[in-house]
Structure formats: C-alpha cells, structure tokens
Short mmCIF file of C-alpha atoms in Angstrom, two decimals:
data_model
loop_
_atom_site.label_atom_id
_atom_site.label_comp_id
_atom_site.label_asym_id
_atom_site.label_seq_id
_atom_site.Cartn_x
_atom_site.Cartn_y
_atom_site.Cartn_z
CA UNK A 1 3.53 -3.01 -33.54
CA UNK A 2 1.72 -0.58 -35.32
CA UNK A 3 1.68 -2.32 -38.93
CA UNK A 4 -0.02 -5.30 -37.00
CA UNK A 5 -2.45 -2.97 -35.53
CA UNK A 6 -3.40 -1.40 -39.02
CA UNK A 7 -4.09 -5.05 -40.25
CA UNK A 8 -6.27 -5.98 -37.66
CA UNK A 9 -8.38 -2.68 -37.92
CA UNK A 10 -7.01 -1.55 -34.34
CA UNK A 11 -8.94 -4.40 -32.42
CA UNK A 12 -6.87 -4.56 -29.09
CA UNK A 13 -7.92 -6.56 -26.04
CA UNK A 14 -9.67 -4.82 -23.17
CA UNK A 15 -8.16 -5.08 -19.45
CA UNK A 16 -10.70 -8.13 -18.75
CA UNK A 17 -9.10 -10.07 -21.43
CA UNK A 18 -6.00 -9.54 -20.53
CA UNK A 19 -6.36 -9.91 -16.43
CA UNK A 20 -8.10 -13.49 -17.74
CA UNK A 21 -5.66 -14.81 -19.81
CA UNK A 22 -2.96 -13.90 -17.25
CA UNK A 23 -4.94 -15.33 -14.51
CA UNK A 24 -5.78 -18.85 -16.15
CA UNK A 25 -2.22 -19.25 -17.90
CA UNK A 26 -0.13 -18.37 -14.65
CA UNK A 27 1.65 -21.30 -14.05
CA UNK A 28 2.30 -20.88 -17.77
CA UNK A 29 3.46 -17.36 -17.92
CA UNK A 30 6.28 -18.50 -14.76
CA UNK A 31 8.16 -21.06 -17.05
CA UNK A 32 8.27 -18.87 -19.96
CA UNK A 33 10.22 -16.67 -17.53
CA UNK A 34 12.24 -18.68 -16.19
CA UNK A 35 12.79 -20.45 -19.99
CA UNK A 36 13.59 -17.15 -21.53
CA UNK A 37 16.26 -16.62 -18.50
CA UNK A 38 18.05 -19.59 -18.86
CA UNK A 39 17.95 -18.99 -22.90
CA UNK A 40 19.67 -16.24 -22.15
CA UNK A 41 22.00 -17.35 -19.70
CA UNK A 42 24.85 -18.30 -22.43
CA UNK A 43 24.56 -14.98 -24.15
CA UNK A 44 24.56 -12.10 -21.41
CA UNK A 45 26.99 -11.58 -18.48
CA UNK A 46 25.37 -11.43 -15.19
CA UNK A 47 26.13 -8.38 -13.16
CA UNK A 48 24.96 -7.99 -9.05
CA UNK A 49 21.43 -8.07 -8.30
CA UNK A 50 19.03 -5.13 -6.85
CA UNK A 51 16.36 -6.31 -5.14
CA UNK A 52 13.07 -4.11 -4.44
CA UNK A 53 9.89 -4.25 -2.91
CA UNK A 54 7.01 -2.57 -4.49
CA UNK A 55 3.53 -1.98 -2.87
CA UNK A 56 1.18 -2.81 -5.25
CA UNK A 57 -2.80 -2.23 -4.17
CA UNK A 58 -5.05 -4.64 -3.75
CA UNK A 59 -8.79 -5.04 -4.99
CA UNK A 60 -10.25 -5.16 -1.06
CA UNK A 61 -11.18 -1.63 -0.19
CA UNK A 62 -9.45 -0.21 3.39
CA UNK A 63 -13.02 -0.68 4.99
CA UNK A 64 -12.94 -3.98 4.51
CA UNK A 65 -9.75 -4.53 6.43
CA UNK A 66 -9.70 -5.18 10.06
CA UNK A 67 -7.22 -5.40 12.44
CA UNK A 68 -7.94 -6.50 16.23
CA UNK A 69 -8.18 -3.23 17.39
CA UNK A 70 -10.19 -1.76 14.49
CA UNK A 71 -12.82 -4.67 14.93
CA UNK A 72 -12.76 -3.74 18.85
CA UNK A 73 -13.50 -0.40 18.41
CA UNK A 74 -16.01 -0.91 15.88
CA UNK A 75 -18.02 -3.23 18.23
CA UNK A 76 -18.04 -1.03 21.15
CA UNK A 77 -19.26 1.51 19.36
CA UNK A 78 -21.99 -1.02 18.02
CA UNK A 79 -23.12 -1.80 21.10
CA UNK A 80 -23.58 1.82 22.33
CA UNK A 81 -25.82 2.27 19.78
CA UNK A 82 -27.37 -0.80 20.39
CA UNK A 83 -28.66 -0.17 23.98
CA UNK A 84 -29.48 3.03 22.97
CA UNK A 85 -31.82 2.17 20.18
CA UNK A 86 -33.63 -0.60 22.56
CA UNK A 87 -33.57 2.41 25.22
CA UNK A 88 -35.70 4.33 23.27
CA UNK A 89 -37.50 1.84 21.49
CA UNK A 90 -38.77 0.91 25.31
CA UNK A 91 -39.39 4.49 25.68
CA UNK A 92 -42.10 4.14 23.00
CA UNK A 93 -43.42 1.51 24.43
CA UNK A 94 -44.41 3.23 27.46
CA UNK A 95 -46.14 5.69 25.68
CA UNK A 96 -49.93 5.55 24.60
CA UNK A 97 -49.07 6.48 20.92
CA UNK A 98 -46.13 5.67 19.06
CA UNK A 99 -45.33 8.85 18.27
CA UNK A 100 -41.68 10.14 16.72
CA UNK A 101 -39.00 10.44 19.85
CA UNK A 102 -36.54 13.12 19.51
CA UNK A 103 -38.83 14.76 16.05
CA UNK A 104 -37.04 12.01 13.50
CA UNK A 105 -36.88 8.43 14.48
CA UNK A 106 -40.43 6.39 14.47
CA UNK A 107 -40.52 2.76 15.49
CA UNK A 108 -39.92 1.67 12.09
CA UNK A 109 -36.99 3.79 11.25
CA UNK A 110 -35.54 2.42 14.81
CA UNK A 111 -36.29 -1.27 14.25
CA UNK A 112 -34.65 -0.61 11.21
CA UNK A 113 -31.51 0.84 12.80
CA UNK A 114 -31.21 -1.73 15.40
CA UNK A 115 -31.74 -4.60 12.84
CA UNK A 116 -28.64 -3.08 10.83
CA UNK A 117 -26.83 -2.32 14.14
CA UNK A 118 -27.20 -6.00 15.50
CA UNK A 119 -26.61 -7.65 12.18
CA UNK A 120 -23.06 -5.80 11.37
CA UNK A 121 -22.17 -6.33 15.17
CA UNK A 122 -22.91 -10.24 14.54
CA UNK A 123 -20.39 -10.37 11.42
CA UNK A 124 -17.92 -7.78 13.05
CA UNK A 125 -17.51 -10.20 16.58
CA UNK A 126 -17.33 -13.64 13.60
CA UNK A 127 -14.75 -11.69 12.25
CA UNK A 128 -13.05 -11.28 15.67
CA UNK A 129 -13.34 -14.81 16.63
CA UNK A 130 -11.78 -16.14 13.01
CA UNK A 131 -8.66 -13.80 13.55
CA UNK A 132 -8.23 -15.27 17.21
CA UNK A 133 -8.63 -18.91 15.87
CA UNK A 134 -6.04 -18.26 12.84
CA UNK A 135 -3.88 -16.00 14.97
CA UNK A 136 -3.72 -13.23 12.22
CA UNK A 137 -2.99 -9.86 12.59
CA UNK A 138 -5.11 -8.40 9.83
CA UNK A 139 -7.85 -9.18 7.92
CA UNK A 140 -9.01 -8.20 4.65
CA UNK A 141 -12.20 -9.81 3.49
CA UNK A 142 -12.16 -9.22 -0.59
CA UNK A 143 -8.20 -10.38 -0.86
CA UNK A 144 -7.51 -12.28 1.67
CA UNK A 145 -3.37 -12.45 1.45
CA UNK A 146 -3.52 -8.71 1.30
CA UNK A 147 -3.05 -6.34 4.23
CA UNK A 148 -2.85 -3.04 5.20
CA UNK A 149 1.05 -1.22 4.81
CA UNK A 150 2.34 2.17 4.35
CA UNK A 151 3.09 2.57 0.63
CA UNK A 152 4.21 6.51 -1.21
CA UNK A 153 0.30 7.37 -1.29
CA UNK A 154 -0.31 6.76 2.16
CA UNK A 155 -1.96 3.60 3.72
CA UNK A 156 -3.20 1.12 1.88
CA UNK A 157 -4.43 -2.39 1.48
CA UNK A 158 -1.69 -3.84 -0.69
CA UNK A 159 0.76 -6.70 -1.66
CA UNK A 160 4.58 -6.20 -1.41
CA UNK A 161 5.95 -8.86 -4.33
CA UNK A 162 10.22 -8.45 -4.02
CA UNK A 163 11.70 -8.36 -7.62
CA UNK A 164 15.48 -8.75 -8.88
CA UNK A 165 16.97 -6.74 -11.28
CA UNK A 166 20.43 -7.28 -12.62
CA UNK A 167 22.44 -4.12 -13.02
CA UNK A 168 24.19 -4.94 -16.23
CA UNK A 169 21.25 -6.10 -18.48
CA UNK A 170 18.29 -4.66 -16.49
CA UNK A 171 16.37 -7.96 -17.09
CA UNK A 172 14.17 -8.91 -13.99
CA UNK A 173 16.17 -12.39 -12.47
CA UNK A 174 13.15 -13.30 -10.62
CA UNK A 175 10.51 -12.32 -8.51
CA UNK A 176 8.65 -13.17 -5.04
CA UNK A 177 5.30 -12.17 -3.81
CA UNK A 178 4.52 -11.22 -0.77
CA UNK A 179 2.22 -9.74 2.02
CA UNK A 180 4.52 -8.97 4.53
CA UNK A 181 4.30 -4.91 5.73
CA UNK A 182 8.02 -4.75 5.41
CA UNK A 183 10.95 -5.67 3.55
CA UNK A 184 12.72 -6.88 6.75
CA UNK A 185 14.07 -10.61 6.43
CA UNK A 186 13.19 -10.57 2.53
CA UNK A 187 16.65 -10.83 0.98
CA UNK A 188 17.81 -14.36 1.16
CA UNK A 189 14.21 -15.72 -0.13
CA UNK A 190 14.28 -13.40 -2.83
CA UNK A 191 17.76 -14.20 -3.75
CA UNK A 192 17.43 -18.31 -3.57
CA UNK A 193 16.60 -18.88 -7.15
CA UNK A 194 19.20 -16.77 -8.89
CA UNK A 195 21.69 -18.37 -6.69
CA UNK A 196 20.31 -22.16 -7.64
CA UNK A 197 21.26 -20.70 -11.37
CA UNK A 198 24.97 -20.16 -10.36
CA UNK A 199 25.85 -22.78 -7.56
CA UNK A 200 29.27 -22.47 -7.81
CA UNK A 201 29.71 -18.30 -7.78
CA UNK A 202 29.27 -15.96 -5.04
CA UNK A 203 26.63 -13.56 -6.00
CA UNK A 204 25.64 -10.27 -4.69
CA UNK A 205 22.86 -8.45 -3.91
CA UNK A 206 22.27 -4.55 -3.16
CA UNK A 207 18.97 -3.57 -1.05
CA UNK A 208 18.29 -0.29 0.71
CA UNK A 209 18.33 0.09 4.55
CA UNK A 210 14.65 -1.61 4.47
CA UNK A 211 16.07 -4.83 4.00
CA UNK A 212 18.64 -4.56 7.29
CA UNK A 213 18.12 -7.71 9.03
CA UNK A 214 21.01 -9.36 10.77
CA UNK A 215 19.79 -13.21 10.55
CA UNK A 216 18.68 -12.30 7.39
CA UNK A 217 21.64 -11.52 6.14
CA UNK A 218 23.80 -14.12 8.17
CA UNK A 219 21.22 -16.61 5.86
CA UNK A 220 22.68 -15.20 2.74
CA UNK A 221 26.12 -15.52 3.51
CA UNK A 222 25.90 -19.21 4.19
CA UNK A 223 24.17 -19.42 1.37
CA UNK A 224 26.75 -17.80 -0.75
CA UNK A 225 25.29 -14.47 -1.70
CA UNK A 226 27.02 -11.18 -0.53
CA UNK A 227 24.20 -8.96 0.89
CA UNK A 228 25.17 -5.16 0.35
CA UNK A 229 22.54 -3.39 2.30
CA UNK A 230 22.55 0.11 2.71
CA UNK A 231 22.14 0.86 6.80
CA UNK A 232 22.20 3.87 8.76
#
C-alpha cells in the first residue's frame, strides 16, 4: 500500500523481523488460515483440487549432510591419512633432527594435521553410530528434518511441503510439510483436511505422475476423494 508507506516514511521490516514474527506466531498464522477458509466457505464454489510438491532449500549446507555411504567413505579416507601422518611422524622420530620430510610438513604442521584428522574422524564415526541407532537414512546436522532430494537446480538439502490449490478460486485449501525425497504416497495425507471440510461430497484431486502410488490411491478412494493422477 503505497499511501501507507508514504506515511510511515518508507520504514518496512527487514527479513529478520519478518522470519521472527512468523516463527513465534506459527501456531497463530495456521488458524487464521484455516479461519479465513471456512469464512469463505459460504461465499465461493469449490472446484477440484491440484496438489504439488515444491522443494524448498533448507538452511544446512550439502556438506553437512551425510548419508551412510557418504560418512563411510569419508572415514576411510580419514584413516588413510591417519596412518600415514603417524607413518611419517615415526619417520621423524628416527631421525637425529627433526627436520622437514618431503620439503613441507615439520612435526608441528603434522601434529597439527593428525589432531584435525583424528578429531573429524571421531565426530564422522558418532555420526555413523546415531544414524544406525535411529535407523535414518540421511542426516543433516543444521536442519535436522531436512534431507538431501533432487529439486530443478540440481541436488539439494531441502524440504518438500505438498500444497492444494483449488482450480476455480486459486486459493491454497491447505498445506502439508514434508521431508520425504518424493511425492510417492503423498496424496491422501495431503487431501485429508479438505475432505474433513466436505464429509458428505466426493472430492477430487489432480497430481502429476509423481504422485502414482497404487495404495496410495486405493486410501483416497475409501476415503472419498477421486485421485486423478497423471501416469505413464
């Protein structure tokens, strides 16, 4: 509203302000969208639903994501380097003066190496034991509900929140978020809320071929929502 923003001399809150606000007011923010819905509910005729899933990135960089394998590699490769920093390290030792080894590394620029070595291959085989004690597949140590999935831009360490959209109004029905890699077996969560709305009336959704899931879909149909997924 630009005569608001003349009045207030063009003061406008920075991205901190408004990331707080929407972090400490969330439960908050939920029942005004589910209020304004069922305002509307009276006024507006419903069309079908389109649901979506949309990858949005996460704050934990892809470095600090590990899967099993990734965590495996990372500690054999650790441990090479290990033994051959104590290998030379021993070499010095057998020599009268500790002079540099190979024209670079001194003791103290080895210690130093094998101090960092040992202390990242300590935190890489805790991370390996937590994701065998929780069972996980991934692990991302900023955000730890987000994992690594193939989005437009390549790979990336992301949610996947599922939103509906109704095709007459455009309004967003309601929303889901998620941290599952795919959208396989999303459809009937998704869609359990806008069906509570309309008990009685068969609703229908459209979803692309990401969404074909069989028992997925057999869940929405006992449910009464018509899944129209697109499949190959």
């Amino acid at each position: 509203n630009l005569e608001v923003k003349w009045m207030i001399g063009g003061v406008e809150p920075d991205f901190r302000t408004i990331a707080d606000f929407r972090k400490n007011n969330i439960d908050s923010l939920k029942e005004i969208f589910y209020e304004f819905n069922r305002r509307i509910s009276g006024a507006v005729e419903w069309g079908f639903s389109s649901v979506d899933g949309t990858k949005i990135q996460a704050n934990n960089a892809k470095d600090n994501n590990y899967t099993r394998n990734k965590l495996d590699d990372r500690i054999k490769w650790l441990n090479g380097h290990t033994d051959e920093y104590l290998r030379l390290l021993n070499e010095m030792d057998k020599q009268e003066e500790t002079e540099a080894v190979r024209g670079e590394l001194t003791r103290e620029n080895l210690e130093a190496k094998l101090k960092e070595a040992q202390e990242r291959l300590a935190r890489y085989e805790r991370y390996q034991k937590l994701m065998e004690e929780t069972g996980v597949s991934q692990l991302s140590v900023t955000d730890a509900d987000a994992k690594l999935m193939k989005s437009k831009n390549g790979f990336v360490v992301a949610y996947n929140p599922q939103t509906v959209v109704d095709s007459e109004t455009h309004l967003i029905r309601d929303f889901q978020m998620t941290n599952q890699v795919t959208d396989h077996g999303l459809l009937e969560s998704t869609m359990e809320e806008v069906k509570k709305v309309e008990p009685k009336k068969i609703v229908e959704a459209v979803a692309d071929k990401g969404y074909e899931d069989t028992e997925d879909m057999i869940r929405c149909m006992e449910k009464g929502i018509l899944p129209h997924v697109i499949t190959d």
